[in-house]
Each structure stands twice: as structure tokens, then as C-alpha cells.
Amino acid sequence: MTPRATYRFQFHKDFPFARAEVLLPYLDRLGISHVYASPITTAAEGSMHGYDVIDPTRINPELGGEEAFRSLAEAARARGMGTIIDIVPNHMGVAGGGNRWWNDVLTHGQASRFARFFDIDWSRKLVLPILGDSLRKVLAEGQITIERRDGRAEIVAYGEHRLPIRDDDQEEAEALDLDTLLDRQHYRLASWRVSNDELNWRRFFTINDLAGLRVEDDEVFEETHALYFRLYAEGLIDGVRIDHVDGLTDPIGYCRKLRGRFDAIPRSDGNRAYIVVEKILAATEPMGDDWGVDGTSGYDFMEEVSALLHAPEGTQPLADLWTQLSGRSDQFASEELQARQDLLAWQFAGQLDQCVAAFASLLASAPELEGAITTPMLRRAIERLLWDFPVYRTYGPDAPRSDAVIRQMARERVEPLLPPGEAFVIDQLLDWLAGTGSGDRKRLQEAVRRFQQLSAPIAAKAVEDTAFYRHAILLSRNDVGFDAGRLSLSIAGFHDRMKDRAERFPLAMLTTATHDHKRGEDVRARLAVLSAMPEAWRRQVEAWRTQTQAIAEGVDPADWYMLIQTLVGAWPDPDERGDFAERITAWQEKALREAKLRSSWEAPDTKYEGRCNRLAKLLIEDEKGAPFREGMAALLRHIGPSAEANSLVQVALRYTVPGIPDCYQGTEFVDRSLVDPDNRRPVDYPAREAALAENPAPKQTLIADLLGLRRRHPDLFTHGSYHPLAVTGHGRDRVIAFERRHSGSILTCVFGLRLEPLRDKHGAIDWRDTTVVSEGGALRLDHLLAAGPLWYGLRADGE
């Protein structure tokens, strides 16, 4: 059945399927139609997220195995509910020795049946960068030994890494010296430091524990998806969310194949599989409607609704404040460019070499280009294209028409970065990306694949995991899938996007919180208020800068300002402050290391991190931070009503605009979480169950009410059109109004936005002459929104 609304659970050993099953009555009362499960297949032992799959053919025993999953799915079905699962076609976990496919490759090398499953360059031994130092030094220190388990000899590094030994070396494994034994294997042990330069197999981003899968191979596709097709055929799942679809060789071809396989499976209930993809869309990038999917998993909506909540008048004042405090550029584009250059040089050098080699091989197969382009020219062109590529990737080599706009945009953006006289090399490269360039077709496909599977991780790591931690005009605009170069989205712009959703992707997922978000939805909602009061915020920041000058000594002003914003956004209620300092310092460590300016994961500057942590703790809980906390309390009292309004409007839009709303676990209460693992903390479900039964929290009340409407009028929300309503009067840019229409039913929604400038000294909102014009008549906002920022009403056409 088509989902009405989903609820995302993060399953792990401490929250198995059985825990979710007992919550089904609560979800049903809330109005949820589908459990939306994190990956259910067998993951690395103790995995807290499930994306490090080690066996895609079996349901994870740590979660209860197939019996417990079947029980959950059947219990959901008995209530008229369903289940959607997250699948991971792009990569597998290969650390810890638990992946039998990977172990078989290590044992038998290229002769392994599973060698074709992984994206490995077999021109040399498979590189395993698991050592803390050079092999010679590790051997000298006695950190590598031979042990037998179940009769087979294994290489054991540091007492934890267990690696198989070739069949031919089993009998004499202990008799050979380690140098000789290691030299005979199909793999080469190396220091972790060489992985960025020497790795000869595709990994997920920069994670050496996750190896890329060749799911474009029909055998790999069928073996890694057989479980999902069986679960679907048995009615235990109704659809899937595809993790990191842009990591695949051919995302469009994969999605079409998946749709075809699901559609070919008969279901007695007539269900058509619900399929959404995890995809990051650039600001002006449309989602192709020819993929065979129902849309994205919702990062694009999270970006749209967040930008809508931000006031445009804060754009320049907040940018000026950031530059004044940090000394850094207020242009996100310049931070992104530097981050892309850094990451390509630091962490993706090996993949870049492979990409250049693939294009050099293609070049060699095109005699008409002989002598015109050199390999160094190719490298410069590829580098510069990756420095400023406008989207995650294109979709060649049989490129769809939509790629033409992207290639043109890329050509225009890269122009200023080109060496004199080498523009023609970029043109040739773009021709190849279009699939129209000269040369051998198989080499062209391989070269294009290499580029596309490099451009996506460069974009992700440079933007989300680097530049977002270097740039902080307002941190609520730095999140997965967000356009940090834009503070605000106009109401008209939001309307246009919702009309497009209604026409092209009415079943796409809508979310405002995920297991990957940088800041919880209510952190962003609170910080967004600052955009509507930039001068008052500047005065507060300057006061705090003076008050904290002594205790902030040795902390970079940019890091100080990011900490201040984080504290404002995440500051908890009094009864939730117990571990707040620890949560903030954990966020701080991750933020500093991801930024790669003053510290890093590879070379942590613990002294600098310690100074930042000390400052955070002083501000949160020490007497020296008392003046700061007094200012914080006053600020939160002042912005509290507008922050709550933002929070409720965000929820209301998620449940009323075209699409399928998702509620991330626990966020029916206030969500002031930070980046993972903070956003995956245990949820107090007894409190939520009790609240729904007795005294619902504001967000929970709104969700239940709107889902009640969706339950009673499913076609209105699933198939209804979207119509913007005109607003007149002095508050016209502080309200969004629209109608959903279907078969004579009309839902009218009027939600206040960016309300801080309209509040008087008592907190009341001055709507004065503001009016919404609909076919049902003119609606005065001083009446309509007298009790709060939200109004919605259902009527029959003509009433």
C-alpha cells in the first residue's frame, strides 16, 4: 500500500525489531502507516547504524533475525500498517573479518567467485591499509602473528585484524617467516596513511572499512537483492529507500532495473513498491522523472522548508558579522572551492590517479587526438572540473538530456580556473562525459564511470564534511543537502517547488530530521529566528565577545562563534542539562576535526581541542560563564515564541504539502540533537506514549491531528493539487498560504513565517490589514492567527 506517513527507526543491538513491535500501537494512534527501518541486513558486529553490511542475504541476528523481523512486519500488517526498509547497494563492510565474500577474495584473489563483486584494480595486489606504521616496523615490533581458528591459519594484526591465508600456504604457514608468508598473499598490508594515495579498490567516501560493490553486474545485483525481493513477494515489506544512489556506476539504470524487478513480483494486495532514493540535489538541479522511483528521501524538502523559515533581511548583516569575527570570506563558494581542492589533493589522490589513467587510456584509443592532448593536460582538466562541478554527478555515458544543462554550467564555472590555451581539453572531457567523444567505447565507459564515482564523494566530503565546518554565517543553513550560499528562500520560490512536487513527485518523502543531519530540526528552527533580528543578534554577540574574552583566550574567533551559535540552537530545558556539556564537547571535537584547519582525524591537535572544550564547559556550567548564561536566558525568553512558531510551521508543512511525511525517531518531541552520534541517542518512548494518551506535546499534537486528516482524506493528500494563495497587507511576506484540492475537497493552510519583526513588546503579532485571498473568501489574519502561527481548515468545494 502507498504510505500515508512513515516513522524512521534506527535499529541496533540495543534497539532490535522486538522493541519496535511493541511501539506499533503508539505509531498507529499517532497516525503513522509505515515503519521505515534502517538497514536490516547483517552488519558488522555491534554496528549502531547498519550501513556496514557484511551479509546482504541474511537479516541481522543482532536485531532478532528473520523471525523477529517477520513478527514485526506481520504485526504491522495486522494493524493495516506496513514496512519500508533502507537498502545499501553501494558498499559492504570489510573490517573485522566477518564478511565472508571479502574474506574469500583475500583468500583466493582474482580467482574468487566474489572478486567481480568488488571494484578492485587487479593490476597489483589488493592494498589493505590497516597498519599503524610501515610493515617493516610493525613486524619488528611483533604486532603480526599467525594463529589458527577452526583448523585454518590466519594472519592476526594487533590482536584484532584477522586475515585469511591462501589455501596453498595453510600447511606451512607457521614454518615460513612472516615476510615470505605475507609476500605470497593476494593482498599487501600497508599503513593507513597510504590509503588516500595507494588504495586500489573503491571505498565509500574516505572510509577504508567500506568497500564499493559492482551492483551494475547482473550476478552481483541478483545476489545482493534476493532477500529484498523475497520479503516483498511475501508481503513483509512495501518498498525501499536506496542509500547513496549516486555512488553506483549507473544510478538511473539501477533504479529502472529495481523497479522492473519489483513490478514483476505479483502481490495479492495490489501493492506497487514504494521506492525513494537518498540523493543530494543542487540548488537548481531537478530530479529526473525517468528513474522509475517515487522521488528522493527528503533532503531537498528539508533544505526548502529550512530556507523558507529564514528571513532574507538577515543575509548581508549576518554575512558581515561572520567576516568581522572570523576574518574569513562570507562567500560559501570560496570555502567550497578551497575544500574541494584540499580534499582532492589530500584524500582522493589515488582515485584521481585512476581517473586520469582511465582517460589517458581512452585518449590513446583516439588517433585523431594524438599529440593534441597530454596526460598532464588531462589531469589539470579533470582536477579543475572536480574543483567546481555544480552537482554531485552526471549520468553518462549514455547521458540523459538533463545532463546537457549540467555540462554547460560546469563549462561556464570552470572557465576562470583553466590554464591558458587549455580550454579545448575541458571541451573534449565534457564531450566524453556526454558519451559523444571519440575513442574506444568500453574505455569511454570506464573513464566516465571513474569520473562520476569521484565527483560525488568529492562533493559530499568537501561540502558537508569540510566546508560546513569552516563557514558559519548561520549554522542552521549548514546541513545535508543544503545550499549554504543562500540564507533564505522566497515564499514564491517555495510555492513553485511545491507545485512541481505535486506534478512530478507527489509521493516523494518529506523529512526535516534524519540519522545524518548536522543539527536537529528544532535547533535549526531556533537559529532561523536570528535571521529576522540580525542587529539585535549582533549586539548580543558583541556583548558575549567582551564577556568571554578572558576565558576564550587561545580559541580562534571563528570556532568561538560556531560554539556560541551551537549553544544558542541546542540549549536544553533545565531538566535536560545533565550531559549537555559532554554532548557539546563531543560535537566540538568532531567539528574541529572535520574542518581540518586547527585539528583533524589524521593528526588531532588535542591541546587546541582542549582549549575549546574548556571554554564550552566554562560557558555551560562554571561561575565564570554566569554572565554568558544570563544573556542566554534572556535571549531564549525573547526568541522562544518565534522559535516555537518556526518549529510548528516546519511540522505543519511537512504534513500538508505534496509528498509522504516522515518522522525521524523521537522528533515528535523537541529535537535539539546535534550531528551523529548525538542524533542517534536512545529515545524515551514511554514518555511519548504517555504524552499522546494524556497530554500531548505541541509537535506531537499537531502530527496526530494532521495525520488524522490524512487518514480520513488520503486522496486529497496523495493526489491533491497545490495552489498558492495571494496575501495582501503589511504582513504579506510573513505568511505562507496555499490550498490542496482534490475531488471537491479543499484544505486551506495559512502559516506564519519569520514572525519576530511583527511581535510587539508583549509578544503579540501585529497582523493589522494582512489578508489571505481564497476562493472561499478573504481571510483576515488578525482573526485567523490570533491563537498561534497555524491555521488550516477542510471544506467542500463551493462552501
PDB file of C-alpha atoms in Angstrom, residues 98-251:
ATOM      1  CA  GLY A  98      33.129 -11.013   9.344  1.00  0.00           C
ATOM      2  CA  ASN A  99      32.493 -10.513   5.622  1.00  0.00           C
ATOM      3  CA  ARG A 100      32.741 -13.976   4.011  1.00  0.00           C
ATOM      4  CA  TRP A 101      32.696 -12.549   0.469  1.00  0.00           C
ATOM      5  CA  TRP A 102      35.611 -10.228   1.187  1.00  0.00           C
ATOM      6  CA  ASN A 103      37.473 -12.984   3.043  1.00  0.00           C
ATOM      7  CA  ASP A 104      37.077 -15.247   0.026  1.00  0.00           C
ATOM      8  CA  VAL A 105      38.604 -12.533  -2.161  1.00  0.00           C
ATOM      9  CA  LEU A 106      41.533 -12.189   0.248  1.00  0.00           C
ATOM     10  CA  THR A 107      41.986 -15.964   0.250  1.00  0.00           C
ATOM     11  CA  HIS A 108      41.702 -16.649  -3.484  1.00  0.00           C
ATOM     12  CA  GLY A 109      42.435 -13.292  -5.073  1.00  0.00           C
ATOM     13  CA  GLN A 110      41.182 -12.763  -8.590  1.00  0.00           C
ATOM     14  CA  ALA A 111      40.132 -16.435  -8.749  1.00  0.00           C
ATOM     15  CA  SER A 112      37.486 -15.875  -6.080  1.00  0.00           C
ATOM     16  CA  ARG A 113      33.879 -16.028  -7.252  1.00  0.00           C
ATOM     17  CA  PHE A 114      33.369 -12.779  -5.365  1.00  0.00           C
ATOM     18  CA  ALA A 115      36.294 -10.908  -6.934  1.00  0.00           C
ATOM     19  CA  ARG A 116      33.896  -9.421  -9.505  1.00  0.00           C
ATOM     20  CA  PHE A 117      31.579  -8.251  -6.688  1.00  0.00           C
ATOM     21  CA  PHE A 118      34.038  -5.555  -5.590  1.00  0.00           C
ATOM     22  CA  ASP A 119      35.544  -2.696  -7.576  1.00  0.00           C
ATOM     23  CA  ILE A 120      39.201  -3.785  -7.425  1.00  0.00           C
ATOM     24  CA  ASP A 121      42.120  -2.925  -9.712  1.00  0.00           C
ATOM     25  CA  TRP A 122      43.854  -6.297 -10.046  1.00  0.00           C
ATOM     26  CA  SER A 123      46.908  -4.922 -11.842  1.00  0.00           C
ATOM     27  CA  ARG A 124      48.564  -5.143  -8.428  1.00  0.00           C
ATOM     28  CA  LYS A 125      47.903  -6.769  -5.070  1.00  0.00           C
ATOM     29  CA  LEU A 126      44.876  -5.635  -3.114  1.00  0.00           C
ATOM     30  CA  VAL A 127      46.086  -2.974  -0.635  1.00  0.00           C
ATOM     31  CA  LEU A 128      44.917  -3.362   2.984  1.00  0.00           C
ATOM     32  CA  PRO A 129      45.794  -0.139   4.850  1.00  0.00           C
ATOM     33  CA  ILE A 130      45.262  -1.441   8.378  1.00  0.00           C
ATOM     34  CA  LEU A 131      48.706  -0.903   9.933  1.00  0.00           C
ATOM     35  CA  GLY A 132      49.658   1.915  12.266  1.00  0.00           C
ATOM     36  CA  ASP A 133      53.125   2.204  10.740  1.00  0.00           C
ATOM     37  CA  SER A 134      55.254   0.689   7.979  1.00  0.00           C
ATOM     38  CA  LEU A 135      55.072  -3.073   7.584  1.00  0.00           C
ATOM     39  CA  ARG A 136      58.753  -3.446   8.445  1.00  0.00           C
ATOM     40  CA  LYS A 137      58.325  -1.595  11.752  1.00  0.00           C
ATOM     41  CA  VAL A 138      55.123  -3.424  12.674  1.00  0.00           C
ATOM     42  CA  LEU A 139      56.817  -6.764  12.011  1.00  0.00           C
ATOM     43  CA  ALA A 140      59.818  -5.734  14.101  1.00  0.00           C
ATOM     44  CA  GLU A 141      57.512  -4.872  16.989  1.00  0.00           C
ATOM     45  CA  GLY A 142      55.910  -8.313  16.844  1.00  0.00           C
ATOM     46  CA  GLN A 143      52.440  -6.932  16.130  1.00  0.00           C
ATOM     47  CA  ILE A 144      51.708  -9.508  13.438  1.00  0.00           C
ATOM     48  CA  THR A 145      51.299 -13.171  14.342  1.00  0.00           C
ATOM     49  CA  ILE A 146      49.940 -16.420  12.942  1.00  0.00           C
ATOM     50  CA  GLU A 147      47.037 -18.109  14.727  1.00  0.00           C
ATOM     51  CA  ARG A 148      44.751 -20.985  13.872  1.00  0.00           C
ATOM     52  CA  ARG A 149      40.970 -20.849  14.176  1.00  0.00           C
ATOM     53  CA  ASP A 150      38.788 -23.824  13.268  1.00  0.00           C
ATOM     54  CA  GLY A 151      41.873 -25.501  11.880  1.00  0.00           C
ATOM     55  CA  ARG A 152      42.824 -22.722   9.458  1.00  0.00           C
ATOM     56  CA  ALA A 153      45.845 -20.477   9.802  1.00  0.00           C
ATOM     57  CA  GLU A 154      45.186 -16.729   9.840  1.00  0.00           C
ATOM     58  CA  ILE A 155      47.313 -13.602   9.950  1.00  0.00           C
ATOM     59  CA  VAL A 156      46.463 -11.542  13.023  1.00  0.00           C
ATOM     60  CA  ALA A 157      47.477  -7.889  13.249  1.00  0.00           C
ATOM     61  CA  TYR A 158      47.362  -6.108  16.606  1.00  0.00           C
ATOM     62  CA  GLY A 159      45.333  -8.963  18.023  1.00  0.00           C
ATOM     63  CA  GLU A 160      42.167  -7.747  16.249  1.00  0.00           C
ATOM     64  CA  HIS A 161      42.542  -7.840  12.463  1.00  0.00           C
ATOM     65  CA  ARG A 162      42.163 -11.464  11.341  1.00  0.00           C
ATOM     66  CA  LEU A 163      43.110 -12.061   7.700  1.00  0.00           C
ATOM     67  CA  PRO A 164      42.830 -15.331   5.772  1.00  0.00           C
ATOM     68  CA  ILE A 165      45.839 -17.117   4.325  1.00  0.00           C
ATOM     69  CA  ARG A 166      45.911 -18.744   0.880  1.00  0.00           C
ATOM     70  CA  ASP A 167      44.977 -22.431   0.732  1.00  0.00           C
ATOM     71  CA  ASP A 168      48.416 -23.250  -0.688  1.00  0.00           C
ATOM     72  CA  ASP A 169      50.122 -21.771   2.394  1.00  0.00           C
ATOM     73  CA  GLN A 170      47.974 -23.379   5.082  1.00  0.00           C
ATOM     74  CA  GLU A 171      50.180 -26.341   5.921  1.00  0.00           C
ATOM     75  CA  GLU A 172      53.436 -24.412   6.217  1.00  0.00           C
ATOM     76  CA  ALA A 173      52.056 -21.121   7.494  1.00  0.00           C
ATOM     77  CA  GLU A 174      53.846 -21.304  10.851  1.00  0.00           C
ATOM     78  CA  ALA A 175      57.072 -22.584   9.296  1.00  0.00           C
ATOM     79  CA  LEU A 176      57.520 -19.668   6.899  1.00  0.00           C
ATOM     80  CA  ASP A 177      58.993 -16.394   8.061  1.00  0.00           C
ATOM     81  CA  LEU A 178      56.350 -13.664   8.099  1.00  0.00           C
ATOM     82  CA  ASP A 179      57.946 -11.645   5.306  1.00  0.00           C
ATOM     83  CA  THR A 180      57.777 -14.605   2.942  1.00  0.00           C
ATOM     84  CA  LEU A 181      54.273 -15.619   4.012  1.00  0.00           C
ATOM     85  CA  LEU A 182      52.891 -12.095   3.562  1.00  0.00           C
ATOM     86  CA  ASP A 183      54.562 -11.779   0.185  1.00  0.00           C
ATOM     87  CA  ARG A 184      52.692 -14.884  -1.039  1.00  0.00           C
ATOM     88  CA  GLN A 185      49.226 -13.484  -0.260  1.00  0.00           C
ATOM     89  CA  HIS A 186      46.818 -11.814  -2.680  1.00  0.00           C
ATOM     90  CA  TYR A 187      46.884  -8.667  -0.569  1.00  0.00           C
ATOM     91  CA  ARG A 188      49.517  -6.277   0.728  1.00  0.00           C
ATOM     92  CA  LEU A 189      49.444  -4.921   4.283  1.00  0.00           C
ATOM     93  CA  ALA A 190      50.183  -1.204   4.461  1.00  0.00           C
ATOM     94  CA  SER A 191      49.997   1.781   6.774  1.00  0.00           C
ATOM     95  CA  TRP A 192      46.614   3.502   6.988  1.00  0.00           C
ATOM     96  CA  ARG A 193      48.415   6.684   5.912  1.00  0.00           C
ATOM     97  CA  VAL A 194      48.898   5.422   2.348  1.00  0.00           C
ATOM     98  CA  SER A 195      45.240   4.647   1.716  1.00  0.00           C
ATOM     99  CA  ASN A 196      44.407   8.011   0.131  1.00  0.00           C
ATOM    100  CA  ASP A 197      47.218   7.596  -2.381  1.00  0.00           C
ATOM    101  CA  GLU A 198      47.640   3.861  -2.934  1.00  0.00           C
ATOM    102  CA  LEU A 199      44.279   2.192  -2.394  1.00  0.00           C
ATOM    103  CA  ASN A 200      43.376   0.130  -5.458  1.00  0.00           C
ATOM    104  CA  TRP A 201      39.751  -0.615  -4.651  1.00  0.00           C
ATOM    105  CA  ARG A 202      36.804   1.736  -4.471  1.00  0.00           C
ATOM    106  CA  ARG A 203      35.696   2.610  -0.963  1.00  0.00           C
ATOM    107  CA  PHE A 204      32.743   4.580   0.358  1.00  0.00           C
ATOM    108  CA  PHE A 205      33.963   8.185   0.509  1.00  0.00           C
ATOM    109  CA  THR A 206      37.149   8.006   2.627  1.00  0.00           C
ATOM    110  CA  ILE A 207      36.144   5.070   4.829  1.00  0.00           C
ATOM    111  CA  ASN A 208      38.577   2.162   4.488  1.00  0.00           C
ATOM    112  CA  ASP A 209      36.147  -0.181   6.272  1.00  0.00           C
ATOM    113  CA  LEU A 210      33.564   0.084   3.442  1.00  0.00           C
ATOM    114  CA  ALA A 211      34.332  -1.432   0.027  1.00  0.00           C
ATOM    115  CA  GLY A 212      32.374  -0.451  -3.087  1.00  0.00           C
ATOM    116  CA  LEU A 213      30.149  -3.043  -4.769  1.00  0.00           C
ATOM    117  CA  ARG A 214      29.770  -3.566  -8.522  1.00  0.00           C
ATOM    118  CA  VAL A 215      25.994  -3.792  -8.408  1.00  0.00           C
ATOM    119  CA  GLU A 216      25.865  -2.984 -12.132  1.00  0.00           C
ATOM    120  CA  ASP A 217      26.910  -6.610 -12.658  1.00  0.00           C
ATOM    121  CA  ASP A 218      23.740  -8.722 -13.021  1.00  0.00           C
ATOM    122  CA  GLU A 219      25.074 -11.514 -10.804  1.00  0.00           C
ATOM    123  CA  VAL A 220      26.016  -9.054  -8.054  1.00  0.00           C
ATOM    124  CA  PHE A 221      22.635  -7.330  -8.347  1.00  0.00           C
ATOM    125  CA  GLU A 222      20.670 -10.556  -8.023  1.00  0.00           C
ATOM    126  CA  GLU A 223      22.701 -11.967  -5.145  1.00  0.00           C
ATOM    127  CA  THR A 224      22.672  -8.748  -3.127  1.00  0.00           C
ATOM    128  CA  HIS A 225      18.945  -8.130  -3.717  1.00  0.00           C
ATOM    129  CA  ALA A 226      17.432 -11.618  -3.488  1.00  0.00           C
ATOM    130  CA  LEU A 227      16.424 -11.094   0.142  1.00  0.00           C
ATOM    131  CA  TYR A 228      14.596  -7.850  -0.623  1.00  0.00           C
ATOM    132  CA  PHE A 229      12.644  -9.409  -3.487  1.00  0.00           C
ATOM    133  CA  ARG A 230      11.634 -12.353  -1.309  1.00  0.00           C
ATOM    134  CA  LEU A 231      10.494 -10.116   1.542  1.00  0.00           C
ATOM    135  CA  TYR A 232       8.475  -8.069  -0.920  1.00  0.00           C
ATOM    136  CA  ALA A 233       6.903 -11.151  -2.509  1.00  0.00           C
ATOM    137  CA  GLU A 234       5.877 -12.378   0.940  1.00  0.00           C
ATOM    138  CA  GLY A 235       4.255  -9.036   1.751  1.00  0.00           C
ATOM    139  CA  LEU A 236       6.696  -8.271   4.559  1.00  0.00           C
ATOM    140  CA  ILE A 237       7.897  -5.008   3.023  1.00  0.00           C
ATOM    141  CA  ASP A 238       6.122  -2.458   0.824  1.00  0.00           C
ATOM    142  CA  GLY A 239       9.146  -0.646  -0.535  1.00  0.00           C
ATOM    143  CA  VAL A 240      12.710   0.529  -0.101  1.00  0.00           C
ATOM    144  CA  ARG A 241      14.856   3.579   0.413  1.00  0.00           C
ATOM    145  CA  ILE A 242      18.087   3.313  -1.611  1.00  0.00           C
ATOM    146  CA  ASP A 243      21.163   4.509   0.267  1.00  0.00           C
ATOM    147  CA  HIS A 244      23.677   6.737  -1.584  1.00  0.00           C
ATOM    148  CA  VAL A 245      22.353   6.024  -5.069  1.00  0.00           C
ATOM    149  CA  ASP A 246      24.891   8.399  -6.644  1.00  0.00           C
ATOM    150  CA  GLY A 247      27.723   6.080  -5.619  1.00  0.00           C
ATOM    151  CA  LEU A 248      26.623   3.489  -8.168  1.00  0.00           C
ATOM    152  CA  THR A 249      28.044   3.177 -11.659  1.00  0.00           C
ATOM    153  CA  ASP A 250      24.653   3.755 -13.290  1.00  0.00           C
ATOM    154  CA  PRO A 251      22.081   5.066 -10.791  1.00  0.00           C
TER     155      PRO A 251
END
